Short mmCIF file of C-alpha atoms in Angstrom, two decimals:
data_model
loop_
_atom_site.label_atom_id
_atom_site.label_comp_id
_atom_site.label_asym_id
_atom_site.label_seq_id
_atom_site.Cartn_x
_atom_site.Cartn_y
_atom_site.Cartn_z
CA UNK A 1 14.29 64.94 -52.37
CA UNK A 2 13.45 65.84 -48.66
CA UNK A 3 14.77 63.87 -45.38
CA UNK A 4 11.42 62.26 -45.34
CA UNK A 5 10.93 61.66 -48.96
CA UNK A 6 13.97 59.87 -49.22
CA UNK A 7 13.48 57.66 -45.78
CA UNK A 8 10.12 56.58 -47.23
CA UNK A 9 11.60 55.64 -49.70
CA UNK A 10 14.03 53.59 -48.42
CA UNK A 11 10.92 51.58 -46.34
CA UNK A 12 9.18 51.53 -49.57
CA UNK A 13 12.42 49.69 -50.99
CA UNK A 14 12.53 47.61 -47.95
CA UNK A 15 8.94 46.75 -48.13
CA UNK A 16 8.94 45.43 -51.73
CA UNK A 17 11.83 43.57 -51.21
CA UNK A 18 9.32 40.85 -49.46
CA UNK A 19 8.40 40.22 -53.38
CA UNK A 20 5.28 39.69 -55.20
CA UNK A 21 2.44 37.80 -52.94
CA UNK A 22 0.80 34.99 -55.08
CA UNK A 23 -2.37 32.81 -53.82
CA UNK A 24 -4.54 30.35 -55.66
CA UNK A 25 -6.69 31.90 -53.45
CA UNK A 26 -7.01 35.46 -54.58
CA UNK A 27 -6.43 36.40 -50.78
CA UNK A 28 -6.33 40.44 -50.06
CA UNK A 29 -2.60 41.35 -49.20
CA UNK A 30 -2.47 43.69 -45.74
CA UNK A 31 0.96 44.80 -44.85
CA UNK A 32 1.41 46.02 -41.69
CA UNK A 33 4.34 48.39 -40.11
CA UNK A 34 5.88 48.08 -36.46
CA UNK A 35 7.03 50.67 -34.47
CA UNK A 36 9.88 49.08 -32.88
CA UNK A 37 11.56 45.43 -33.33
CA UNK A 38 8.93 42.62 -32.27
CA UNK A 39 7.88 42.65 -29.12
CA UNK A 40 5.06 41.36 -26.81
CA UNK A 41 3.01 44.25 -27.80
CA UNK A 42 2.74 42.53 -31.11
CA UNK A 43 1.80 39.43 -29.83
CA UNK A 44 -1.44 39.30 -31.16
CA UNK A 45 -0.13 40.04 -34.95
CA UNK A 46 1.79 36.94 -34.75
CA UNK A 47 -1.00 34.52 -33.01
CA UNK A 48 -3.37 35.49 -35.93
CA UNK A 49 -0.90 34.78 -38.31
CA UNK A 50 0.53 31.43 -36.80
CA UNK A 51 -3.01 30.26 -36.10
CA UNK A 52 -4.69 31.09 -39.04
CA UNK A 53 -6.85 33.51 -38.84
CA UNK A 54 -5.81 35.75 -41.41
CA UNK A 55 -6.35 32.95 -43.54
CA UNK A 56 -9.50 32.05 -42.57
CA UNK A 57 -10.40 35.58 -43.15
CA UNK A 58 -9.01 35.51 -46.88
CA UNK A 59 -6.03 37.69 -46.04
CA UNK A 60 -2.19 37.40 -46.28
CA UNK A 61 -1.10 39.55 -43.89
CA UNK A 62 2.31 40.17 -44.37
CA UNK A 63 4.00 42.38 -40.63
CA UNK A 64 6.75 44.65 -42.44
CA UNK A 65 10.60 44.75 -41.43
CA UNK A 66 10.92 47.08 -38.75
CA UNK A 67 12.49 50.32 -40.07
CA UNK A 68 13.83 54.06 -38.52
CA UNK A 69 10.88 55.37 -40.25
CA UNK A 70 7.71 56.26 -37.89
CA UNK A 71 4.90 53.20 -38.22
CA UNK A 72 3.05 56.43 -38.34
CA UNK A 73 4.86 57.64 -40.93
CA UNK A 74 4.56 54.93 -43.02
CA UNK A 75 0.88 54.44 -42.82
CA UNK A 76 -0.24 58.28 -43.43
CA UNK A 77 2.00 57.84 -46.40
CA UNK A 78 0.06 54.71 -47.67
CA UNK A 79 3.62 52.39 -47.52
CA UNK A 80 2.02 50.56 -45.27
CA UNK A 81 -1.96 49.53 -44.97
CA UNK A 82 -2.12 49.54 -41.02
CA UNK A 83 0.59 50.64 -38.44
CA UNK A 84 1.49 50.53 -34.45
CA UNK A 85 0.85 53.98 -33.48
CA UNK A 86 1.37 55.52 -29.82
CA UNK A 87 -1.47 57.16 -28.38
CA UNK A 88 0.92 60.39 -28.70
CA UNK A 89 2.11 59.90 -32.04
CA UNK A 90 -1.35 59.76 -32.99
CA UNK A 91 -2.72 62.99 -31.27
CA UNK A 92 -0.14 64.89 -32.67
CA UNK A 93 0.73 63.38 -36.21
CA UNK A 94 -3.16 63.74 -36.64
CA UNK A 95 -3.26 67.04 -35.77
CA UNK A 96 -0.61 68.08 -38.04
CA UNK A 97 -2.66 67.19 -40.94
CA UNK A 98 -1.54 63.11 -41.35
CA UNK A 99 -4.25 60.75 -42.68
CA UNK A 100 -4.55 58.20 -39.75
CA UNK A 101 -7.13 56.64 -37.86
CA UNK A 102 -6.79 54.23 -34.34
CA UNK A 103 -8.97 51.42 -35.15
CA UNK A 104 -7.77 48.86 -32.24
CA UNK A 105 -6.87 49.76 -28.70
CA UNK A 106 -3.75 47.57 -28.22
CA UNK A 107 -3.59 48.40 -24.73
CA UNK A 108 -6.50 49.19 -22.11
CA UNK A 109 -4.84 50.91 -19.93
CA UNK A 110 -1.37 53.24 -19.51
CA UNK A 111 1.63 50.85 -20.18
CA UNK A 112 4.30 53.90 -19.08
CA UNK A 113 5.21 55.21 -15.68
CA UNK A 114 8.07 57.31 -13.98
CA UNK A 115 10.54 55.23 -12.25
CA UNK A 116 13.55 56.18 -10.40
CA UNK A 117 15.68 53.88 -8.33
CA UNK A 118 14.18 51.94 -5.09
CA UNK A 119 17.17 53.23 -2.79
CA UNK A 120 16.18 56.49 -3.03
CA UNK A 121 14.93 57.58 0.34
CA UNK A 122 15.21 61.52 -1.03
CA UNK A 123 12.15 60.56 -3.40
CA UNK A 124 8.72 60.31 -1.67
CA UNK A 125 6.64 61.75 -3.89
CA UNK A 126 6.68 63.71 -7.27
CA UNK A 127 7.30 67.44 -5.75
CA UNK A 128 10.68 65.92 -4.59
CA UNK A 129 11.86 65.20 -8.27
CA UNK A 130 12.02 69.26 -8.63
CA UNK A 131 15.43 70.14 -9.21
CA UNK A 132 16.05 66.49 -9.99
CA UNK A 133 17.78 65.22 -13.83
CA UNK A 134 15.23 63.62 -16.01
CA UNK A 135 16.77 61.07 -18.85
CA UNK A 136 14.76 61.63 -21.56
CA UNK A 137 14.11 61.02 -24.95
CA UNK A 138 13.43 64.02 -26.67
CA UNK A 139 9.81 64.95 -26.89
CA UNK A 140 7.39 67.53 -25.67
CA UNK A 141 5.05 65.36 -24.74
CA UNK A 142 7.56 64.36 -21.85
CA UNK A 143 8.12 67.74 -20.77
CA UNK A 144 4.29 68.36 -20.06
CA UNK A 145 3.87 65.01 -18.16
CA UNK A 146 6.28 65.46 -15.90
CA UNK A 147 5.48 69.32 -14.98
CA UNK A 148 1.95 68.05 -14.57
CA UNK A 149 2.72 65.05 -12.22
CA UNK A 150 5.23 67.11 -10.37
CA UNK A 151 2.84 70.58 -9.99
CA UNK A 152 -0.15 67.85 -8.78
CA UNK A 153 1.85 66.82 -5.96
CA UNK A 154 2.24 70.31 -4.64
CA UNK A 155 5.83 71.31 -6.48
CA UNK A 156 6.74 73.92 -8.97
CA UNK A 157 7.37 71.21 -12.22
CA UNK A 158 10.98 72.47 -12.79
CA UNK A 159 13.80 69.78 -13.32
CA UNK A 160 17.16 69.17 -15.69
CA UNK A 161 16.55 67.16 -18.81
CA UNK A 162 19.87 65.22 -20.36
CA UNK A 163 17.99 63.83 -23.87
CA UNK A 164 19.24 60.05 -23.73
CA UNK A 165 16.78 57.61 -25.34
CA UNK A 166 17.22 53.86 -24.24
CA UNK A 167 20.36 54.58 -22.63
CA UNK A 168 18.25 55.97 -20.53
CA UNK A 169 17.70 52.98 -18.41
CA UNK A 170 21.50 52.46 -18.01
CA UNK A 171 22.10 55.49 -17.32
CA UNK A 172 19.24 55.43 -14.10
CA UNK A 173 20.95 52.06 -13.33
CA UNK A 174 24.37 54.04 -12.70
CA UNK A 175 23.05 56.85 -11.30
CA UNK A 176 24.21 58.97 -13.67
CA UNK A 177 20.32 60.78 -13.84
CA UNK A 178 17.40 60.92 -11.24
CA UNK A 179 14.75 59.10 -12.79
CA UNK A 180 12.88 58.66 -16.68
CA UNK A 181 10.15 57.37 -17.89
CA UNK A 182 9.72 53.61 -18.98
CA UNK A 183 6.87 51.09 -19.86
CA UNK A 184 6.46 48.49 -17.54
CA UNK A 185 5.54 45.78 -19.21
CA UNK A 186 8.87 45.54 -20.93
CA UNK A 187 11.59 48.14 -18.87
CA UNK A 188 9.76 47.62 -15.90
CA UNK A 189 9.91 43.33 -15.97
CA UNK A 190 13.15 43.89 -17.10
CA UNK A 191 14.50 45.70 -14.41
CA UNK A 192 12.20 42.90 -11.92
CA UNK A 193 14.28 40.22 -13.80
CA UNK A 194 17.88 41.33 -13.72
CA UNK A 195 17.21 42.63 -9.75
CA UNK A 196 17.17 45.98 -10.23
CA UNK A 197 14.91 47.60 -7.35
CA UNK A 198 12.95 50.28 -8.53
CA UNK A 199 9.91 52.76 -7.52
CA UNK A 200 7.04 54.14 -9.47
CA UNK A 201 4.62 56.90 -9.94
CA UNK A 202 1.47 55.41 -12.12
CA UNK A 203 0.47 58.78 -14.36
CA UNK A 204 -3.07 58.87 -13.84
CA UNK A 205 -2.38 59.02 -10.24
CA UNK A 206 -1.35 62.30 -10.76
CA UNK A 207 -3.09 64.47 -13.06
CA UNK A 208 -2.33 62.78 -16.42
CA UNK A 209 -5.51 61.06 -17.99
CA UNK A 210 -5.14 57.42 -18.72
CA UNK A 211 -5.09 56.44 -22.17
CA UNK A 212 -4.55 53.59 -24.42
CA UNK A 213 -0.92 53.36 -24.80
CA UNK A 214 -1.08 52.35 -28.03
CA UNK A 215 -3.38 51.27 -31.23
CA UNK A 216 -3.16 49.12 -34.56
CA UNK A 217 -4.15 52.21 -37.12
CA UNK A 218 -4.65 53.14 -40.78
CA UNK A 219 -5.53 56.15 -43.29
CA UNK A 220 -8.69 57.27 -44.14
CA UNK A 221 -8.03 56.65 -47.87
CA UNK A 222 -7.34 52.93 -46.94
CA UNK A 223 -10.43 52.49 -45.23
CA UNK A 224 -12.68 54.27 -47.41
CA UNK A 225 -11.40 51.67 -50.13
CA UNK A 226 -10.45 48.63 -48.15
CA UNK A 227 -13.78 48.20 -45.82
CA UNK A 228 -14.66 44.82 -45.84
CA UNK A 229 -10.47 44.22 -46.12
CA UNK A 230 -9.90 46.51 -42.99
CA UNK A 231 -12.63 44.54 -41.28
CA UNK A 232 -11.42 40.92 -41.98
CA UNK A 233 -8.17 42.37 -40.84
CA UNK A 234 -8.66 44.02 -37.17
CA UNK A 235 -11.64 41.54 -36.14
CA UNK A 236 -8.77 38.81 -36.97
CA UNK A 237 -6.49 40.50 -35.09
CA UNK A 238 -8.37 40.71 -32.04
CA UNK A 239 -9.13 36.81 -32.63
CA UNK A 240 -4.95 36.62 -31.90
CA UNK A 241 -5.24 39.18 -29.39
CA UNK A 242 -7.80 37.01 -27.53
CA UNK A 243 -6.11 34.05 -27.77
CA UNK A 244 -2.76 35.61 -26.27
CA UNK A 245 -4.89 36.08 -23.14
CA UNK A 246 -6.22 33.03 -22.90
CA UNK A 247 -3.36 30.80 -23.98
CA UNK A 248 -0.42 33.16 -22.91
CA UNK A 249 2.20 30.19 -22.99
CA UNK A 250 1.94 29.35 -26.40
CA UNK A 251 0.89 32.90 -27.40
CA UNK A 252 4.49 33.22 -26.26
CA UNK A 253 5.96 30.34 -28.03
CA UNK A 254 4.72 31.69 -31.07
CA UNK A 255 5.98 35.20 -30.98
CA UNK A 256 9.51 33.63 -30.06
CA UNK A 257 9.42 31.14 -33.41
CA UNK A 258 8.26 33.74 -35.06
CA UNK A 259 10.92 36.17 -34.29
CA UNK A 260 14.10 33.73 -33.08
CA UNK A 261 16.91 35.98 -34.03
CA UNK A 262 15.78 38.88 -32.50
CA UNK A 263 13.72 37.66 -28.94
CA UNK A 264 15.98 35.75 -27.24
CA UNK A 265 15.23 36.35 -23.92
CA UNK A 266 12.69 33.65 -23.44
CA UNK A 267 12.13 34.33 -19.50
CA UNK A 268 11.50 38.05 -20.30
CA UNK A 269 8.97 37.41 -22.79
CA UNK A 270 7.07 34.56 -20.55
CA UNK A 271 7.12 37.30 -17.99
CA UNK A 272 5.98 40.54 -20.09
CA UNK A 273 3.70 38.76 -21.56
CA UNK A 274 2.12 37.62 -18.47
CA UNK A 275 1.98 41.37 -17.03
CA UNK A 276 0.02 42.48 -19.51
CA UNK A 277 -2.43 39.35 -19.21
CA UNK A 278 -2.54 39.45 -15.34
CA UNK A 279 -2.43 43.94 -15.52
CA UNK A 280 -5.56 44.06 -17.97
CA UNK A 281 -3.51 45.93 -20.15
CA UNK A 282 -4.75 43.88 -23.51
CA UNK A 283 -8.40 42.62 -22.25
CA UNK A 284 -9.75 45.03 -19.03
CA UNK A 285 -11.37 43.88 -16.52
CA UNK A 286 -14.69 44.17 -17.97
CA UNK A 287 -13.80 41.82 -20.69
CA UNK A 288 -12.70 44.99 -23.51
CA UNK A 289 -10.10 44.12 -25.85
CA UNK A 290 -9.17 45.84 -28.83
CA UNK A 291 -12.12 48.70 -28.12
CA UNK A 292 -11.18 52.27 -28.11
CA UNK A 293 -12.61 54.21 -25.21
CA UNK A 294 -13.77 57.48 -26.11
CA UNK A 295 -13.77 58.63 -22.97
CA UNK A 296 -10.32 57.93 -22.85
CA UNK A 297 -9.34 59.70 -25.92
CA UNK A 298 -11.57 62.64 -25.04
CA UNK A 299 -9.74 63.38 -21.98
CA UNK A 300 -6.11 62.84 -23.04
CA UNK A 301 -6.78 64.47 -26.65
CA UNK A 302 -8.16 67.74 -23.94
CA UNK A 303 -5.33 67.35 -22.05
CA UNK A 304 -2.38 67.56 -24.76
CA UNK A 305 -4.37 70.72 -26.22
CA UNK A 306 -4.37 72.31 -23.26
CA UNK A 307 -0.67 71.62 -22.78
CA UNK A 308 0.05 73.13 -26.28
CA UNK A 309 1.24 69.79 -27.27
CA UNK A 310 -1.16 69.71 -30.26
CA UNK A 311 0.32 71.71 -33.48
CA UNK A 312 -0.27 72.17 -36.98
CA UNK A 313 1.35 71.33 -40.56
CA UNK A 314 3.38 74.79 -40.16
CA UNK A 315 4.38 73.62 -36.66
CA UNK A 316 2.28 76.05 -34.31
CA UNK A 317 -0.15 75.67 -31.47
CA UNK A 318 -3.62 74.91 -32.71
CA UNK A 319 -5.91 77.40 -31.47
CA UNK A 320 -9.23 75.66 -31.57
CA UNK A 321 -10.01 71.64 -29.99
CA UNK A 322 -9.70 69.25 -32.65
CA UNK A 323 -12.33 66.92 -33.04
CA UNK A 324 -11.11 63.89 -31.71
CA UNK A 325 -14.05 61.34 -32.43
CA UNK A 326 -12.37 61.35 -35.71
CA UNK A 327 -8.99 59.84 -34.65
CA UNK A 328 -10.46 56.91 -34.06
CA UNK A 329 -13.10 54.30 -35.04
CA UNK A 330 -14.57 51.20 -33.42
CA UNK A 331 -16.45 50.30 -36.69
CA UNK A 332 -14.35 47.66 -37.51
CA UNK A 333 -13.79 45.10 -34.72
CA UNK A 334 -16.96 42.77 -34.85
CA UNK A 335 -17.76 43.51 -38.66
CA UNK A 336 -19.99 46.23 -38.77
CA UNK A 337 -18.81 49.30 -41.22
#
């Protein structure tokens, strides 16, 4: 059995250790997997289900225990019926030959940025991070941002990376590296609450096309079977979605009953919450929430094939432009297959 055999299944365990669903009923079961422990991001998972409207859609939607193994993962695998992807993680898990399709823009807009720490008068602008220590977390992906927003400022894209993941932030708060990337909506409010002064670049600001952060997803094989399901599901969805932006308060109050042992920090959830409310991150400022923007994906799906970022099954560069129109589908938000 392979690493990845054997971590699916241990989710797979996991998973059907929720037990049988019964329903007088007959309501369709949709399991969904996180990609991280709950979190204002999922907000909208947890409105629909507290309100209602999963069951007034015929569904029992049942939001999976969070596990090491990619949401990604999970769903391309058919573990799970819909999963959190990153915009990233779906680019290049797509390309590789994974069954998954975006079917609801979480986010409208970029979530991440660069930060580094306020009191540092030697950092005006991204040339001066050259030479600088990045605290990363591992990916390529990171490696071709950064060049890029360094080389559009004017400087040659070459600085030190120390691979880190969430110590990351610590380790920026000490000083012990330069700067790293973090989203602001969570890191970023974070840092705001506990005083920690910090500075920014925004990504699209310099070279990097903006993109939905991140999606609610499935496989083609589950949506080819599952259509009027899939539907029911995601337009119920954004119903919770909606609601978080209108009713942030007790959007918030729900996603801390839901999740009392792990969200705790009550003030940082009021407050992240309220970012991405007052940022347009989950409804822009035209009044889109949930949509996917082709545009959008167009120009970052370009720009991480140009960057080499994009790779097959066997783990090379793929030499021709994928077709990105089918990463994603709109079809299902309002009902219409």
């Amino acid at each position: 059995m392979t690493m990845l055999s054997r971590r699916l299944f241990i989710a797979a365990a996991v998973i059907a250790g929720l037990g049988p669903v019964t329903s007088v009923s007959a309501q369709q079961t949709v399991t969904v997997a996180l990609d991280w422990t709950p979190n204002t991001n999922h907000v909208g998972l947890y409105v629909a289900q507290a309100k209602g409207f999963y069951a007034e859609a015929g569904l029992d939607v049942q939001i999976l225990p969070y596990t090491d193994t990619a949401a990604g993962t999970l769903t391309a695998n058919y573990v799970a019926d819909f999963g959190i992807l990153g915009s990233i993680g779906l680019f290049t898990q797509r390309t590789a030959g994974a069954d998954l399709v975006a079917t609801y823009a979480i986010m409208q807009t970029e979530t991440g940025r660069l930060v580094f720490n306020a009191d540092r008068a030697d950092i005006q602008s991204p040339r001066d991070l050259d030479g600088l220590t990045y605290g990363g977390f591992g990916s390529a992906w990171e490696n071709a941002l950064i060049g890029t927003i360094i080389r559009h400022d004017g400087g040659e894209g070459k600085f030190e990376t120390v691979t880190l993941g969430t110590s990351a932030y610590e380790a920026l708060a000490n000083g012990a590296v330069d700067f790293t990337l973090e989203v602001y909506t969570w890191e970023g409010i974070k840092a705001e609450l506990d005083g920690k002064a910090q500075r920014a670049f925004r990504y699209a600001d310099f070279g990097v096309p903006d993109q939905h952060t991140n999606f609610i997803g499935s496989s083609r094989a589950y949506l080819e079977k599952n259509k009027d399901t899939a539907t029911a599901f995601i337009a119920a969805t954004r119903r919770g979605y909606a609601f978080a932006v209108e009713h942030p308060q007790e959007a918030a109050d729900i996603l801390i009953a839901a999740n009392n042992d792990v969200l705790t920090d009550r003030p940082l959830i009021e407050a992240s919450l309220k970012a991405l409310v007052d940022g347009h991150y989950l409804q822009s400022p035209a009044g889109a929430i949930g949509t996917i923007d082709p545009a959008k994906m167009e120009a970052i799906g370009n720009y991480l094939f140009k960057a080499g970022a994009l790779r097959d099954g066997d783990g090379n560069p793929v030499g021709e432009r994928p077709d990105f129109a089918a990463y994603y589908s709109n079809a299902y938000l309002d009902g219409e297959k």
